[in-house]
CSV table of C-alpha atoms in Angstrom, one decimal:
chain,number,residue,atom,x,y,z
A,380,UNK,CA,23.4,19.2,-14.5
A,381,UNK,CA,20.9,17.4,-12.4
A,382,UNK,CA,22.1,15.1,-9.7
A,383,UNK,CA,20.4,12.9,-7.0
A,384,UNK,CA,22.1,12.2,-3.7
A,385,UNK,CA,21.4,11.0,-0.2
A,386,UNK,CA,22.2,14.0,2.0
A,387,UNK,CA,22.6,14.5,5.7
A,388,UNK,CA,20.7,17.5,7.3
A,389,UNK,CA,21.0,16.5,11.0
A,390,UNK,CA,20.8,13.6,13.4
A,391,UNK,CA,18.9,10.7,11.6
A,392,UNK,CA,17.8,13.2,9.0
A,393,UNK,CA,18.8,11.7,5.6
A,394,UNK,CA,17.0,12.8,2.5
A,395,UNK,CA,17.2,11.7,-1.1
A,396,UNK,CA,17.3,15.0,-3.0
A,397,UNK,CA,17.5,16.1,-6.6
A,398,UNK,CA,19.4,19.3,-7.2
A,399,UNK,CA,21.5,21.2,-9.8
A,400,UNK,CA,25.2,20.7,-9.7
A,401,UNK,CA,27.3,23.9,-10.4
A,402,UNK,CA,29.7,24.1,-13.2
A,403,UNK,CA,33.1,22.6,-12.3
A,404,UNK,CA,36.1,24.9,-11.8
A,405,UNK,CA,39.4,24.4,-13.6
A,406,UNK,CA,40.8,22.5,-10.6
A,407,UNK,CA,37.8,20.2,-10.1
A,408,UNK,CA,36.5,17.0,-11.8
A,409,UNK,CA,32.9,16.0,-12.6
A,410,UNK,CA,32.3,12.3,-12.0
A,411,UNK,CA,29.6,9.7,-12.2
A,412,UNK,CA,29.3,7.4,-9.2
A,413,UNK,CA,28.2,3.9,-10.0
A,414,UNK,CA,28.6,2.0,-6.7
A,415,UNK,CA,28.9,2.8,-3.0
A,416,UNK,CA,29.4,0.3,-0.2
A,417,UNK,CA,27.6,1.4,2.9
A,418,UNK,CA,29.9,1.5,5.9
A,419,UNK,CA,29.1,1.4,9.6
A,420,UNK,CA,30.9,4.8,9.8
A,421,UNK,CA,28.2,6.3,7.7
A,422,UNK,CA,25.6,4.9,10.1
A,423,UNK,CA,27.5,6.6,13.0
A,424,UNK,CA,27.6,9.9,11.0
A,425,UNK,CA,23.9,9.7,10.4
A,426,UNK,CA,23.1,9.0,14.0
A,427,UNK,CA,25.4,11.8,15.4
A,428,UNK,CA,24.8,14.4,12.7
A,429,UNK,CA,26.6,17.7,13.3
A,430,UNK,CA,28.1,16.2,16.5
A,431,UNK,CA,30.2,13.8,14.4
A,432,UNK,CA,33.9,14.9,14.3
A,433,UNK,CA,33.9,14.9,10.5
A,434,UNK,CA,30.5,16.5,9.9
A,435,UNK,CA,30.2,20.3,9.6
A,436,UNK,CA,28.0,22.2,12.0
A,437,UNK,CA,26.0,23.9,9.3
A,438,UNK,CA,24.5,20.9,7.6
A,439,UNK,CA,20.9,22.1,8.1
A,440,UNK,CA,21.7,24.9,5.6
A,441,UNK,CA,24.5,23.0,3.7
A,442,UNK,CA,23.7,19.3,3.8
A,443,UNK,CA,26.5,16.8,3.0
A,444,UNK,CA,26.4,13.7,0.8
A,445,UNK,CA,26.8,10.5,2.8
A,446,UNK,CA,28.9,7.5,1.7
A,447,UNK,CA,32.7,7.2,1.3
A,448,UNK,CA,33.3,3.8,-0.2
A,449,UNK,CA,32.5,4.6,-3.8
A,450,UNK,CA,33.6,4.0,-7.4
A,451,UNK,CA,32.6,5.4,-10.8
A,452,UNK,CA,34.0,7.0,-13.9
A,453,UNK,CA,35.2,10.5,-14.7
A,454,UNK,CA,32.9,12.7,-16.9
A,455,UNK,CA,34.7,16.0,-17.2
A,456,UNK,CA,38.2,16.9,-16.1
A,457,UNK,CA,39.2,20.4,-15.2
A,458,UNK,CA,42.3,21.9,-17.0
A,459,UNK,CA,44.5,21.6,-14.0
A,460,UNK,CA,44.2,17.8,-13.9
A,461,UNK,CA,43.9,17.0,-17.5
A,462,UNK,CA,47.5,15.8,-17.7
A,463,UNK,CA,46.8,13.1,-15.0
A,464,UNK,CA,43.2,12.0,-15.5
A,465,UNK,CA,41.1,11.3,-18.5
A,466,UNK,CA,37.4,11.4,-19.2
A,467,UNK,CA,35.8,8.0,-19.1
A,468,UNK,CA,38.3,6.3,-16.9
A,469,UNK,CA,37.3,4.5,-13.7
A,470,UNK,CA,38.3,5.9,-10.3
A,471,UNK,CA,38.4,5.0,-6.6
A,472,UNK,CA,38.9,7.4,-3.7
A,473,UNK,CA,40.8,7.5,-0.5
A,474,UNK,CA,38.4,9.5,1.7
A,475,UNK,CA,40.9,10.2,4.5
A,476,UNK,CA,42.4,13.3,2.8
A,477,UNK,CA,44.2,14.8,5.8
A,478,UNK,CA,44.2,18.0,3.9
A,479,UNK,CA,46.1,20.7,5.9
A,480,UNK,CA,45.4,18.7,9.1
A,481,UNK,CA,41.6,18.8,8.6
A,482,UNK,CA,39.3,15.8,9.3
A,483,UNK,CA,37.1,16.8,6.4
A,484,UNK,CA,36.4,13.8,4.1
A,485,UNK,CA,34.2,12.9,1.2
A,486,UNK,CA,31.1,11.1,2.5
A,487,UNK,CA,31.0,13.2,5.7
A,488,UNK,CA,31.9,16.8,5.0
A,489,UNK,CA,31.2,18.0,1.5
A,490,UNK,CA,28.1,19.3,-0.3
A,491,UNK,CA,29.0,17.9,-3.7
A,492,UNK,CA,31.1,14.7,-3.2
A,493,UNK,CA,30.0,11.5,-1.5
A,494,UNK,CA,29.2,8.0,-2.5
A,495,UNK,CA,25.4,7.9,-2.4
A,496,UNK,CA,25.0,10.1,-5.4
A,497,UNK,CA,24.5,9.9,-9.2
A,498,UNK,CA,27.0,12.7,-10.1
A,499,UNK,CA,29.6,14.5,-7.9
A,500,UNK,CA,32.2,17.2,-8.1
A,501,UNK,CA,35.6,16.1,-6.9
A,502,UNK,CA,37.3,19.1,-5.3
A,503,UNK,CA,40.9,20.1,-5.9
A,504,UNK,CA,42.2,18.9,-2.5
A,505,UNK,CA,41.3,15.3,-3.3
A,506,UNK,CA,43.8,15.4,-6.3
A,507,UNK,CA,46.3,17.5,-4.4
A,508,UNK,CA,46.5,14.9,-1.7
A,509,UNK,CA,46.9,12.0,-4.2
A,510,UNK,CA,43.6,10.6,-3.1
A,511,UNK,CA,41.9,10.2,-6.5
A,512,UNK,CA,43.1,6.8,-7.6
A,513,UNK,CA,43.0,5.2,-11.1
A,514,UNK,CA,41.0,1.9,-11.1
A,515,UNK,CA,41.6,-0.3,-14.1
A,516,UNK,CA,39.1,-3.1,-13.8
A,517,UNK,CA,36.1,-4.8,-15.4
A,518,UNK,CA,33.9,-3.9,-12.5
A,519,UNK,CA,33.0,-1.0,-10.2
A,520,UNK,CA,32.3,-2.8,-6.9
A,521,UNK,CA,35.9,-3.7,-6.4
A,522,UNK,CA,36.7,0.0,-6.5
A,523,UNK,CA,34.1,0.7,-3.8
A,524,UNK,CA,35.5,-2.1,-1.6
A,525,UNK,CA,39.1,-1.0,-1.9
A,526,UNK,CA,38.6,1.5,0.9
A,527,UNK,CA,37.4,-1.1,3.5
A,528,UNK,CA,40.2,-3.5,2.3
A,529,UNK,CA,42.7,-0.7,2.8
A,530,UNK,CA,41.5,-0.4,6.5
A,531,UNK,CA,42.5,-4.1,6.9
A,532,UNK,CA,45.9,-3.6,5.3
A,533,UNK,CA,46.5,-0.6,7.6
A,534,UNK,CA,45.6,-2.7,10.6
A,535,UNK,CA,48.4,-5.2,9.9
A,536,UNK,CA,50.9,-2.4,9.0
A,537,UNK,CA,50.2,-0.6,12.3
A,538,UNK,CA,51.0,-3.6,14.5
A,539,UNK,CA,54.5,-3.7,15.9
A,540,UNK,CA,57.1,-5.7,17.9
A,541,UNK,CA,60.3,-5.0,19.7
A,542,UNK,CA,63.5,-6.8,20.7
A,543,UNK,CA,64.1,-6.8,24.4
A,544,UNK,CA,66.7,-4.2,25.3
A,545,UNK,CA,66.3,-2.2,22.1
A,546,UNK,CA,64.1,0.9,21.8
A,547,UNK,CA,63.1,0.2,18.2
A,548,UNK,CA,59.7,-0.9,16.9
A,549,UNK,CA,59.6,-3.4,14.1
A,550,UNK,CA,56.4,-2.5,12.3
A,551,UNK,CA,54.1,-5.3,11.1
A,552,UNK,CA,53.2,-8.7,12.3
A,553,UNK,CA,55.7,-11.4,13.3
A,554,UNK,CA,56.7,-13.2,10.1
A,555,UNK,CA,56.0,-16.9,10.6
A,556,UNK,CA,54.4,-16.2,14.0
A,557,UNK,CA,51.2,-17.2,15.6
A,558,UNK,CA,48.1,-15.1,15.0
A,559,UNK,CA,44.5,-15.1,16.2
A,560,UNK,CA,41.6,-13.1,14.8
A,561,UNK,CA,38.8,-13.0,17.3
A,562,UNK,CA,35.2,-12.6,16.2
A,563,UNK,CA,36.7,-12.7,12.8
A,564,UNK,CA,34.2,-14.0,10.3
A,565,UNK,CA,32.2,-10.8,9.7
A,566,UNK,CA,32.8,-8.9,6.5
A,567,UNK,CA,35.9,-7.1,7.7
A,568,UNK,CA,37.2,-10.2,9.4
A,569,UNK,CA,36.9,-12.1,6.1
A,570,UNK,CA,38.8,-9.3,4.4
A,571,UNK,CA,41.5,-9.6,7.1
A,572,UNK,CA,41.8,-13.3,6.5
A,573,UNK,CA,42.0,-12.8,2.7
A,574,UNK,CA,44.6,-10.1,3.1
A,575,UNK,CA,46.9,-11.8,5.6
A,576,UNK,CA,46.9,-15.2,3.7
A,577,UNK,CA,47.9,-13.5,0.5
A,578,UNK,CA,50.2,-10.6,1.4
A,579,UNK,CA,54.0,-10.8,1.6
A,580,UNK,CA,54.3,-11.2,5.4
A,581,UNK,CA,52.3,-14.1,6.8
A,582,UNK,CA,52.0,-16.0,10.1
A,583,UNK,CA,52.5,-19.8,10.3
A,584,UNK,CA,49.4,-20.3,12.4
A,585,UNK,CA,46.1,-18.4,12.1
A,586,UNK,CA,43.2,-19.2,14.4
A,587,UNK,CA,40.0,-17.4,13.5
A,588,UNK,CA,37.2,-17.5,16.1
A,589,UNK,CA,33.5,-16.9,16.3
A,590,UNK,CA,30.5,-18.2,18.2
A,591,UNK,CA,28.3,-19.1,15.2
A,592,UNK,CA,28.9,-22.4,13.3
A,593,UNK,CA,27.1,-21.2,10.2
A,594,UNK,CA,29.3,-18.1,9.9
A,595,UNK,CA,32.4,-20.2,10.5
A,596,UNK,CA,31.3,-22.7,7.9
A,597,UNK,CA,30.7,-20.0,5.3
A,598,UNK,CA,34.1,-18.5,6.1
A,599,UNK,CA,35.8,-21.9,5.6
A,600,UNK,CA,33.9,-22.2,2.3
A,601,UNK,CA,34.9,-18.8,1.0
A,602,UNK,CA,38.5,-18.8,2.4
A,603,UNK,CA,39.4,-22.5,2.8
A,604,UNK,CA,42.3,-23.7,5.0
A,605,UNK,CA,43.7,-25.5,1.9
A,606,UNK,CA,44.2,-22.2,0.1
A,607,UNK,CA,46.1,-20.8,3.1
A,608,UNK,CA,48.2,-23.9,3.3
A,609,UNK,CA,49.7,-23.0,-0.1
A,610,UNK,CA,51.4,-20.0,1.7
A,611,UNK,CA,52.5,-22.2,4.6
A,612,UNK,CA,49.8,-21.1,6.9
A,613,UNK,CA,47.8,-23.4,9.1
A,614,UNK,CA,44.4,-21.8,9.1
A,615,UNK,CA,41.9,-23.0,11.8
A,616,UNK,CA,38.3,-21.9,12.3
A,617,UNK,CA,37.2,-22.4,15.9
A,618,UNK,CA,33.9,-21.8,17.8
A,619,UNK,CA,34.9,-20.4,21.2
A,620,UNK,CA,31.2,-20.4,22.3
A,621,UNK,CA,31.2,-24.1,22.7
A,622,UNK,CA,34.1,-24.5,25.1
A,623,UNK,CA,34.1,-24.0,28.9
A,624,UNK,CA,37.6,-22.4,29.0
A,625,UNK,CA,38.2,-20.3,26.0
A,626,UNK,CA,41.6,-19.1,27.3
A,627,UNK,CA,42.9,-22.7,27.6
A,628,UNK,CA,41.3,-23.7,24.3
A,629,UNK,CA,43.2,-20.9,22.5
A,630,UNK,CA,46.5,-21.4,24.3
A,631,UNK,CA,46.5,-25.1,23.4
A,632,UNK,CA,46.9,-24.1,19.7
A,633,UNK,CA,50.3,-22.6,20.7
A,634,UNK,CA,51.4,-25.2,23.2
A,635,UNK,CA,50.9,-22.6,25.9
A,636,UNK,CA,53.2,-20.0,24.4
A,637,UNK,CA,50.5,-17.6,23.3
A,638,UNK,CA,50.0,-15.6,20.1
A,639,UNK,CA,52.3,-13.0,18.7
A,640,UNK,CA,49.5,-11.0,17.1
A,641,UNK,CA,45.9,-10.9,18.1
A,642,UNK,CA,43.2,-8.9,16.4
A,643,UNK,CA,39.8,-8.1,17.9
A,644,UNK,CA,36.9,-7.6,15.4
A,645,UNK,CA,34.0,-7.0,17.8
A,646,UNK,CA,33.7,-4.3,20.5
A,647,UNK,CA,32.8,-6.8,23.2
A,648,UNK,CA,34.6,-6.7,26.6
A,649,UNK,CA,35.0,-10.5,27.1
A,650,UNK,CA,36.5,-10.8,23.6
A,651,UNK,CA,39.0,-8.1,24.4
A,652,UNK,CA,39.8,-9.8,27.7
A,653,UNK,CA,40.4,-13.1,25.9
A,654,UNK,CA,42.6,-11.4,23.4
A,655,UNK,CA,44.7,-9.9,26.2
A,656,UNK,CA,45.0,-13.2,28.0
A,657,UNK,CA,46.4,-15.1,25.1
A,658,UNK,CA,49.2,-12.7,24.1
A,659,UNK,CA,52.7,-14.1,24.0
A,660,UNK,CA,55.8,-12.3,25.1
A,661,UNK,CA,55.9,-9.0,23.2
A,662,UNK,CA,52.4,-9.8,21.9
A,663,UNK,CA,50.5,-7.1,20.0
A,664,UNK,CA,46.8,-6.7,20.4
A,665,UNK,CA,45.0,-4.7,17.7
A,666,UNK,CA,41.6,-3.4,18.6
A,667,UNK,CA,40.0,-3.0,15.1
A,668,UNK,CA,36.3,-2.9,16.0
A,669,UNK,CA,35.1,0.6,16.5
A,670,UNK,CA,32.7,0.8,19.4
A,671,UNK,CA,29.7,3.2,19.2
A,672,UNK,CA,29.8,3.7,22.9
A,673,UNK,CA,32.4,6.3,23.7
A,674,UNK,CA,32.8,4.9,27.3
A,675,UNK,CA,33.6,1.3,26.1
A,676,UNK,CA,36.4,-0.2,28.1
A,677,UNK,CA,37.8,-3.6,29.1
A,678,UNK,CA,40.3,-4.8,31.7
A,679,UNK,CA,43.9,-5.2,30.5
A,680,UNK,CA,46.7,-7.1,32.3
A,681,UNK,CA,49.3,-4.5,33.1
A,682,UNK,CA,51.5,-7.1,34.9
A,683,UNK,CA,52.1,-8.5,31.5
A,684,UNK,CA,52.5,-5.1,30.0
A,685,UNK,CA,55.4,-4.5,32.4
A,686,UNK,CA,57.0,-8.0,32.5
A,687,UNK,CA,56.1,-9.5,29.1
A,688,UNK,CA,56.0,-6.4,27.0
A,689,UNK,CA,52.5,-6.9,25.7
A,690,UNK,CA,50.9,-3.9,24.0
A,691,UNK,CA,47.9,-2.7,22.2
A,692,UNK,CA,47.3,-0.6,19.1
A,693,UNK,CA,44.1,0.6,17.4
A,694,UNK,CA,43.4,1.4,13.8
A,695,UNK,CA,40.3,3.0,12.3
A,696,UNK,CA,41.3,3.3,8.6
A,697,UNK,CA,44.0,2.8,6.0
A,698,UNK,CA,46.0,5.4,4.1
A,699,UNK,CA,46.5,6.1,0.4
A,700,UNK,CA,49.5,3.7,0.2
A,701,UNK,CA,47.2,0.9,1.8
A,702,UNK,CA,44.6,1.6,-0.9
A,703,UNK,CA,47.2,1.4,-3.7
A,704,UNK,CA,48.5,-1.8,-2.2
A,705,UNK,CA,45.0,-3.3,-2.2
A,706,UNK,CA,44.3,-2.1,-5.7
A,707,UNK,CA,47.5,-3.8,-6.9
A,708,UNK,CA,46.6,-7.0,-5.0
A,709,UNK,CA,43.1,-7.0,-6.5
A,710,UNK,CA,44.6,-6.5,-10.0
A,711,UNK,CA,47.0,-9.5,-9.4
A,712,UNK,CA,44.1,-11.7,-8.2
A,713,UNK,CA,45.4,-11.9,-4.6
A,714,UNK,CA,42.4,-10.2,-3.0
A,715,UNK,CA,38.8,-10.9,-3.8
A,716,UNK,CA,36.6,-7.9,-2.8
A,717,UNK,CA,33.5,-9.9,-3.6
A,718,UNK,CA,33.7,-11.9,-0.4
A,719,UNK,CA,32.6,-8.8,1.5
A,720,UNK,CA,29.3,-8.3,-0.4
A,721,UNK,CA,26.1,-9.9,0.8
A,722,UNK,CA,23.4,-7.5,-0.4
A,723,UNK,CA,22.8,-5.2,-3.3
A,724,UNK,CA,20.3,-2.4,-3.8
A,725,UNK,CA,19.5,0.9,-5.5
A,726,UNK,CA,19.9,4.5,-4.4
A,727,UNK,CA,16.2,4.4,-3.4
A,728,UNK,CA,17.1,2.1,-0.4
A,729,UNK,CA,20.3,3.9,0.7
A,730,UNK,CA,18.5,5.9,3.3
A,731,UNK,CA,16.8,3.0,5.1
A,732,UNK,CA,19.8,0.8,4.7
A,733,UNK,CA,22.1,3.3,6.3
A,734,UNK,CA,19.8,4.2,9.2
A,735,UNK,CA,19.2,0.5,10.0
A,736,UNK,CA,22.6,-0.9,9.2
A,737,UNK,CA,23.3,-2.6,12.5
A,738,UNK,CA,20.0,-4.5,12.2
A,739,UNK,CA,20.6,-5.9,8.7
A,740,UNK,CA,22.6,-9.1,9.0
A,741,UNK,CA,25.4,-10.1,6.6
A,742,UNK,CA,28.3,-8.3,5.1
A,743,UNK,CA,28.6,-5.3,2.9
A,744,UNK,CA,25.5,-3.7,1.4
A,745,UNK,CA,26.4,-2.5,-2.1
A,746,UNK,CA,24.3,0.4,-3.5
A,747,UNK,CA,24.2,1.1,-7.2
A,748,UNK,CA,23.3,4.7,-7.5
A,749,UNK,CA,21.7,4.9,-10.9
A,750,UNK,CA,19.1,2.1,-10.3
A,751,UNK,CA,16.0,1.5,-8.2
A,752,UNK,CA,16.1,-1.8,-6.5
A,753,UNK,CA,15.1,-3.2,-3.0
A,754,UNK,CA,17.9,-4.2,-0.8
A,755,UNK,CA,18.3,-7.8,-1.7
A,756,UNK,CA,20.5,-10.5,-0.2
A,757,UNK,CA,22.6,-12.5,-2.8
A,758,UNK,CA,21.4,-15.6,-0.9
A,759,UNK,CA,17.8,-14.7,-1.9
A,760,UNK,CA,18.4,-14.4,-5.6
A,761,UNK,CA,17.2,-17.9,-6.4
A,762,UNK,CA,14.0,-17.6,-4.4
A,763,UNK,CA,13.2,-14.1,-5.9
A,764,UNK,CA,14.0,-15.5,-9.3
A,765,UNK,CA,10.8,-17.6,-9.1
A,766,UNK,CA,8.8,-14.5,-9.8
A,767,UNK,CA,11.4,-12.1,-11.3
A,768,UNK,CA,13.4,-13.2,-14.4
A,769,UNK,CA,16.2,-10.7,-13.6
A,770,UNK,CA,16.9,-12.3,-10.2
A,771,UNK,CA,16.7,-15.7,-11.8
A,772,UNK,CA,19.5,-14.8,-14.2
A,773,UNK,CA,21.5,-13.2,-11.4
A,774,UNK,CA,21.2,-16.4,-9.4
A,775,UNK,CA,22.7,-18.3,-12.3
A,776,UNK,CA,25.5,-15.9,-12.7
A,777,UNK,CA,26.6,-15.8,-9.0
A,778,UNK,CA,26.3,-19.6,-8.9
A,779,UNK,CA,29.4,-19.7,-11.2
A,780,UNK,CA,31.5,-18.0,-8.4
A,781,UNK,CA,30.3,-20.0,-5.4
A,782,UNK,CA,27.5,-17.5,-4.6
A,783,UNK,CA,29.8,-14.5,-4.7
A,784,UNK,CA,29.0,-11.2,-6.4
A,785,UNK,CA,31.0,-10.8,-9.6
A,786,UNK,CA,31.7,-8.5,-12.6
A,787,UNK,CA,29.3,-10.4,-14.9
A,788,UNK,CA,26.5,-10.1,-12.3
A,789,UNK,CA,27.2,-6.4,-11.9
A,790,UNK,CA,27.1,-5.8,-15.7
A,791,UNK,CA,23.8,-7.7,-16.0
A,792,UNK,CA,22.3,-5.8,-13.1
A,793,UNK,CA,23.2,-2.4,-14.5
A,794,UNK,CA,21.8,-3.3,-17.9
A,795,UNK,CA,18.5,-4.7,-16.6
A,796,UNK,CA,17.5,-3.0,-13.4
A,797,UNK,CA,15.1,0.0,-13.6
A,798,UNK,CA,16.7,3.4,-13.5
A,799,UNK,CA,16.1,5.6,-10.5
């Protein structure tokens, strides 16, 4: 059958192709992709091409489909997997397969599976590794955003603490402790706030910083302190760009004791230095933000490492258990993936959006692969609606959910946007 996909041929060489998919084997599954959330990791793969650690060297002859945060429904299930998966059901995918120790992953490494495509062939190893996940929902975008949400869950699971005198690590944050999320109101920062204020292991104090009042105000609107208070969490949004002494400003929240858990969501050296300086005894710093500069570094206080037991961890993704946890939390209404989405578009704009991702403000850019649509900010729906009835209706629909993307809006878009 015919398929369209955005494929990577080399550095900055992305092409929207139409081609014939081969017949699936008995151990494969044919699927329709509906939505793909564009990740900064896809931008990095596009920039680095065959030099990227997950991208094969032969992409000029065998291009790979870009995009790894995708959701859709199953079209045809090979005999081997017919007992576990059914045609017509929705799915989500954990792209970090770790198959036989390989870094190969959908969205980086395969000719016939990736998010920016109309139809894909899911290879046997995805099912073998338990990475094809059932997604029972009234929408598709939540399935796309489960992968970035799982990265956040993994971040908190990877943090650890120790009791002085014992050589054992207690994994996870300090229950009822003090936490800071620095540069924390971008899309992944919002996801972190949403997760940590609704999971089963919470801090008592959570200070979220940024240097932009508008972003902080939006975060407080979407994730209000009053909601966190229901879980016994004092949530504070603070602008560290307006204070002379950011270290003292942050330490005052803890009466000088420091924070047990500090997360850094921007690859900025002064932010890392601030995070290090506000760690409490046995404090854990998690460097979540992936820098594009391989030589990125920042000073770290090794006096405190020696005498106060401070330490640092880094995470760059979640695992399948993290995805299952997030799928469950979404199903229970504890996580709202819509807070991540700021833009929507069709497959026709996937190329320019991926290549220019750092220059496009806002949160997640959600691509619907079977439609043609300019990349459009949700905040612009009302203005665009003055000339386009479809956007006028979308503006009304998202107004019901405080300006957030939702299942009703997605359904309306898929029914009314032009096909690609």
